[in-house]
PDB file of C-alpha atoms in Angstrom:
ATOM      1  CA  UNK A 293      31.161 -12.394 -16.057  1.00 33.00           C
ATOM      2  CA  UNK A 294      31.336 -12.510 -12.182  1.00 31.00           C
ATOM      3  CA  UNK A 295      34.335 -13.937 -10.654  1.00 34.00           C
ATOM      4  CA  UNK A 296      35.445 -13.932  -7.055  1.00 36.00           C
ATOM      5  CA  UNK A 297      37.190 -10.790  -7.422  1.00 38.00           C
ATOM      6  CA  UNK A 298      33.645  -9.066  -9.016  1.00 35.00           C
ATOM      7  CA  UNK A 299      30.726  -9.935  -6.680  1.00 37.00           C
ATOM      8  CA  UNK A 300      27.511  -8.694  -8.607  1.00 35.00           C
ATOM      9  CA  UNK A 301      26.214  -5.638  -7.244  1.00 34.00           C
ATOM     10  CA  UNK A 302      23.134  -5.889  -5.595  1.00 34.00           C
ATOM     11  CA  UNK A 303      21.167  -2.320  -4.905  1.00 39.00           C
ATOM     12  CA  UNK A 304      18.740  -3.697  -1.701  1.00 41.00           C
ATOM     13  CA  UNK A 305      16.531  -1.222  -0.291  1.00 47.00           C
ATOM     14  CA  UNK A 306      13.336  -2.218   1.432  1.00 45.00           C
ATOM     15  CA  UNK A 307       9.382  -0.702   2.176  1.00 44.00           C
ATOM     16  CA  UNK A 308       6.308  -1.676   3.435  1.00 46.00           C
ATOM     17  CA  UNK A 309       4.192  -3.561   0.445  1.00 60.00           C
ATOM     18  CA  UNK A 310       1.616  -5.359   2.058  1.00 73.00           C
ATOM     19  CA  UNK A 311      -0.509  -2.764   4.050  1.00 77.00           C
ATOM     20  CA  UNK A 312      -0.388  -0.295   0.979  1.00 80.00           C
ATOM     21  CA  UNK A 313      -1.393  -2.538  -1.172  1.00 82.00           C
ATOM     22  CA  UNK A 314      -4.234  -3.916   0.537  1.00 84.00           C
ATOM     23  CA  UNK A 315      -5.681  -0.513   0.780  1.00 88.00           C
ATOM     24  CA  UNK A 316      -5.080   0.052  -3.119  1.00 86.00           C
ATOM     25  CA  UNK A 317      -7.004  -3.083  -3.352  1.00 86.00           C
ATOM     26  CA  UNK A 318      -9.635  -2.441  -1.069  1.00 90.00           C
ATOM     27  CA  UNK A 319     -10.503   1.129  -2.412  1.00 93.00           C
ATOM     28  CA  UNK A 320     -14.026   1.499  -3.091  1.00 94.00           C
ATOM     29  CA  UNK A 321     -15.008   2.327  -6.339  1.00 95.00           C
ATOM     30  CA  UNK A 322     -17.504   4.715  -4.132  1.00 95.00           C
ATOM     31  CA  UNK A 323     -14.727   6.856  -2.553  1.00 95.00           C
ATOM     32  CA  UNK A 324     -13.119   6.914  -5.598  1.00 95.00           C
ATOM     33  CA  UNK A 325     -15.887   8.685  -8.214  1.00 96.00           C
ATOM     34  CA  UNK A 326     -16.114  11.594  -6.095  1.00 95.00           C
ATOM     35  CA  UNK A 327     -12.435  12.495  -6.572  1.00 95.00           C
ATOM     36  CA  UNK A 328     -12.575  11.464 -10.407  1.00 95.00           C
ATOM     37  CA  UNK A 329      -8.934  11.546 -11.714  1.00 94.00           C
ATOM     38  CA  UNK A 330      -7.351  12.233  -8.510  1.00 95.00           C
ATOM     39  CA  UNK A 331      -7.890   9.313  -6.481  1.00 94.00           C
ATOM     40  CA  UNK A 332      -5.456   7.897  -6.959  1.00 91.00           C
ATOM     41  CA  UNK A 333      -2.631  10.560  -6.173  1.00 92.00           C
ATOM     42  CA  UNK A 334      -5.056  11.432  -3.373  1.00 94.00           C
ATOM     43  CA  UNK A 335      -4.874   7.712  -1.622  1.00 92.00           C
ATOM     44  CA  UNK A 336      -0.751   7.809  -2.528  1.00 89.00           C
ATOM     45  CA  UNK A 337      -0.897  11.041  -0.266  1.00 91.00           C
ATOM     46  CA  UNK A 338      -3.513   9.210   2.473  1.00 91.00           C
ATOM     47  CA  UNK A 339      -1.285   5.535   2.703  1.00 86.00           C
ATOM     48  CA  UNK A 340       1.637   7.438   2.539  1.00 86.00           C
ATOM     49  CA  UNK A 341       0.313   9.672   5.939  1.00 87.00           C
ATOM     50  CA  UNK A 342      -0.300   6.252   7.456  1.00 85.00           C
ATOM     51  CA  UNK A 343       2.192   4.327   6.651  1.00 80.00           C
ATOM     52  CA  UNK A 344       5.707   6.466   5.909  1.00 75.00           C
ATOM     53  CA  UNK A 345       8.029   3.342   4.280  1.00 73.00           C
ATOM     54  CA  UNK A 346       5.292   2.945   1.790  1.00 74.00           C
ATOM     55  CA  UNK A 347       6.732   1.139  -1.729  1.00 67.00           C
ATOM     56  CA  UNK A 348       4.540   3.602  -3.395  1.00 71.00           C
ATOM     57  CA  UNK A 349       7.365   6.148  -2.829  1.00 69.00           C
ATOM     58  CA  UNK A 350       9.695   3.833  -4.365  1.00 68.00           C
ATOM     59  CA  UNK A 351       7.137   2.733  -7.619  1.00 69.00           C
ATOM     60  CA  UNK A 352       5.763   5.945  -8.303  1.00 72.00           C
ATOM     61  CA  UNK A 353       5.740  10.062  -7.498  1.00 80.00           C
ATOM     62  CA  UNK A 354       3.409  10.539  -4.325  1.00 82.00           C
ATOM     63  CA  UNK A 355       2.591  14.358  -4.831  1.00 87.00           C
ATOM     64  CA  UNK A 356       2.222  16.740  -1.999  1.00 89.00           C
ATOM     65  CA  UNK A 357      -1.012  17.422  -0.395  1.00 92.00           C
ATOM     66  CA  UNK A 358      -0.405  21.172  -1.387  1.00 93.00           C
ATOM     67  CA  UNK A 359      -1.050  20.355  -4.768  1.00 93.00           C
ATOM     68  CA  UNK A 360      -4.608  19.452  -4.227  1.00 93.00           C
ATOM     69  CA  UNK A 361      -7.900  21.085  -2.603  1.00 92.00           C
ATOM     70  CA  UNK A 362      -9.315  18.374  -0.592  1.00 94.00           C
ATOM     71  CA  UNK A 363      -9.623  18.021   3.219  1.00 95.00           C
ATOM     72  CA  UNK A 364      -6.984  15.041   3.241  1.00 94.00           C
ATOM     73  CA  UNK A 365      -8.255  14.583   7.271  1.00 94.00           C
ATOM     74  CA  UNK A 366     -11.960  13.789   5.920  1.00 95.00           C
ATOM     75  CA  UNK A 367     -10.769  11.952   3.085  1.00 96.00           C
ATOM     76  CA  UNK A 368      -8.881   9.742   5.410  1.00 95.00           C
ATOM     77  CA  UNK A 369     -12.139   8.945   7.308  1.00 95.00           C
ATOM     78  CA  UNK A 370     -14.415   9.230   4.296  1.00 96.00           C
ATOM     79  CA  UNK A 371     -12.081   5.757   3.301  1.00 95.00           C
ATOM     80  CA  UNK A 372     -11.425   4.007   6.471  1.00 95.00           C
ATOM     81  CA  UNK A 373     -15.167   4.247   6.827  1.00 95.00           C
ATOM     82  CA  UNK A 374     -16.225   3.302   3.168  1.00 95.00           C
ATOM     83  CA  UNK A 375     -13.996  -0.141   3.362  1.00 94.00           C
ATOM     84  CA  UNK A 376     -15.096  -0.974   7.088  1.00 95.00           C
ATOM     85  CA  UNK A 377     -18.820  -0.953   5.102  1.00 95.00           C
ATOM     86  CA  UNK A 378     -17.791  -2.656   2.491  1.00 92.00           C
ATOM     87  CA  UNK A 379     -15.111  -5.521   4.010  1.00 92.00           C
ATOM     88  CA  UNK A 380     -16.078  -5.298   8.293  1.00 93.00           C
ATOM     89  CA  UNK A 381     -12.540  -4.087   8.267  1.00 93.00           C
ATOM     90  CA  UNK A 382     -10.700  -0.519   9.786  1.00 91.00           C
ATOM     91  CA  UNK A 383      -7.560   0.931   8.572  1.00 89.00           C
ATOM     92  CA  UNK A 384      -6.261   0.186  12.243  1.00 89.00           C
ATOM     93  CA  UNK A 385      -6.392  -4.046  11.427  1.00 91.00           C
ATOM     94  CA  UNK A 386      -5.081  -3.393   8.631  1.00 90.00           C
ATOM     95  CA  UNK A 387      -1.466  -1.668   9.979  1.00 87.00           C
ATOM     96  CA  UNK A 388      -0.578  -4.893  10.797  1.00 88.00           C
ATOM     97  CA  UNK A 389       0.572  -5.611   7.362  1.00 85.00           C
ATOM     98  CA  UNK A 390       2.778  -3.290   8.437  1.00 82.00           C
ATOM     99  CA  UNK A 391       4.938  -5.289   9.374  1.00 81.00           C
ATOM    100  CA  UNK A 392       5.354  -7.053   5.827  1.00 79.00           C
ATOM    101  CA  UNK A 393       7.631  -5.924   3.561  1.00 75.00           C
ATOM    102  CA  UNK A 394       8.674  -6.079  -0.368  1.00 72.00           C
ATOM    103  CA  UNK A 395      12.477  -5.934  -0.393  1.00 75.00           C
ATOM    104  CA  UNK A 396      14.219  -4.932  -3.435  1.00 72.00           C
ATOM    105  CA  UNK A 397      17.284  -6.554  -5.063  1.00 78.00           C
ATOM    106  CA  UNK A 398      17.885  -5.371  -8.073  1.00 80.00           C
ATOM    107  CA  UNK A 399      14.713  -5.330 -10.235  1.00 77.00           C
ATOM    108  CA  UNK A 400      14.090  -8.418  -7.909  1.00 80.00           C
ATOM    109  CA  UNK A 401      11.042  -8.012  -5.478  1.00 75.00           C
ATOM    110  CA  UNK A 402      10.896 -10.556  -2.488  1.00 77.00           C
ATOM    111  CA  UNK A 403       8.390 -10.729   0.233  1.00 77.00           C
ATOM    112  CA  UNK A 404       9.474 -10.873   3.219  1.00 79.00           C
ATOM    113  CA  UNK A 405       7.925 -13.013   6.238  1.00 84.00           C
ATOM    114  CA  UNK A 406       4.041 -13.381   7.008  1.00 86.00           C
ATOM    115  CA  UNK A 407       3.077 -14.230  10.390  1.00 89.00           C
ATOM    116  CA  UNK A 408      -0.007 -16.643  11.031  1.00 92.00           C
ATOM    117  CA  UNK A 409      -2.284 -13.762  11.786  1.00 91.00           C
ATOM    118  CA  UNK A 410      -1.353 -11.730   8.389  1.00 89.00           C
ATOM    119  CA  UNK A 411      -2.099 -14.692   6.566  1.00 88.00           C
ATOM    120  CA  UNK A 412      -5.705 -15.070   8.394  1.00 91.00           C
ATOM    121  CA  UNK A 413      -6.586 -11.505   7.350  1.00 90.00           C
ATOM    122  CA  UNK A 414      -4.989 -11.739   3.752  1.00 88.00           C
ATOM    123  CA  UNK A 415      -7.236 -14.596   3.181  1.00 89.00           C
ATOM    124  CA  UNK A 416     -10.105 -13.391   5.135  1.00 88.00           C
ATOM    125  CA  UNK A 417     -10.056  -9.956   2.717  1.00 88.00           C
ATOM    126  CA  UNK A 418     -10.032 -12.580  -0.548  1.00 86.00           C
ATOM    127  CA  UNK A 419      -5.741 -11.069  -0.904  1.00 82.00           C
ATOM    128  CA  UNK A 420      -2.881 -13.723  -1.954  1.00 72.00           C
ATOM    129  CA  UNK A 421       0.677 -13.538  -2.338  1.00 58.00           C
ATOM    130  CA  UNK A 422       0.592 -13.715  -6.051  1.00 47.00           C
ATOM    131  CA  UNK A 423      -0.290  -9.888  -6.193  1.00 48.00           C
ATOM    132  CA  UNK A 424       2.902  -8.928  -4.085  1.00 49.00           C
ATOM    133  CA  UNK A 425       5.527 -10.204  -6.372  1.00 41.00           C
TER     134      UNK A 425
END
């Protein structure tokens, strides 16, 4: 029961969503063989690098490069390369998903705004909302 006197508790926190998850989604299924059952820690570690306020670090354990025995600098460019081939896009238009984030309240997730220009490359890379929340 919530009264005035016992606001529910709301635990917020917030993290990028968008850009990570556009580059989970855009992964190559060729960058990905190579690494077999690692490429998926390995492209935690790689967003991660890029993009610091990641929601990976908040939905899963993002293990340390250390941990590993690939050249995460050529791994990094063995990707960016593999989905400009694939999609015409670089890493570099993609930071500007940046900018969107998934905020947390409670088990809640909430996206927050998209400009005009996010919303012409979500829909120019095939990406809605729906996978976001």
């Amino acid at each position: 029961l919530r009264t005035r006197s016992s606001p529910a508790r709301i635990d917020s926190g917030q993290c990028q969503g968008k850009f990570s998850k556009t580059v989970e989604i855009l992964c190559p299924d060729e960058w990905k063989a190579p690494l077999g059952e690692d490429w998926e820690d390995v492209l935690s570690i790689l967003i991660s690098k890029r993009s610091p306020e990641t929601y990976l670090r908040k939905e899963r354990k993002v293990r340390s490069e250390d941990e590993f025995h690939y050249q995460f600098g050529s791994q990094m460019g063995m990707l960016s390369r593999r989905i400009y081939k694939k999609y015409h896009v670089g890493l570099e238009e993609l930071e500007e998903l940046k900018s969107i984030y998934l905020v947390y309240l409670g088990k809640e997730k909430v996206v927050s705004k998209i400009s005009e220009a996010q919303k012409k490359l979500l829909e120019r890379l095939g990406i809605g909302d729906e996978l976001y929340c």
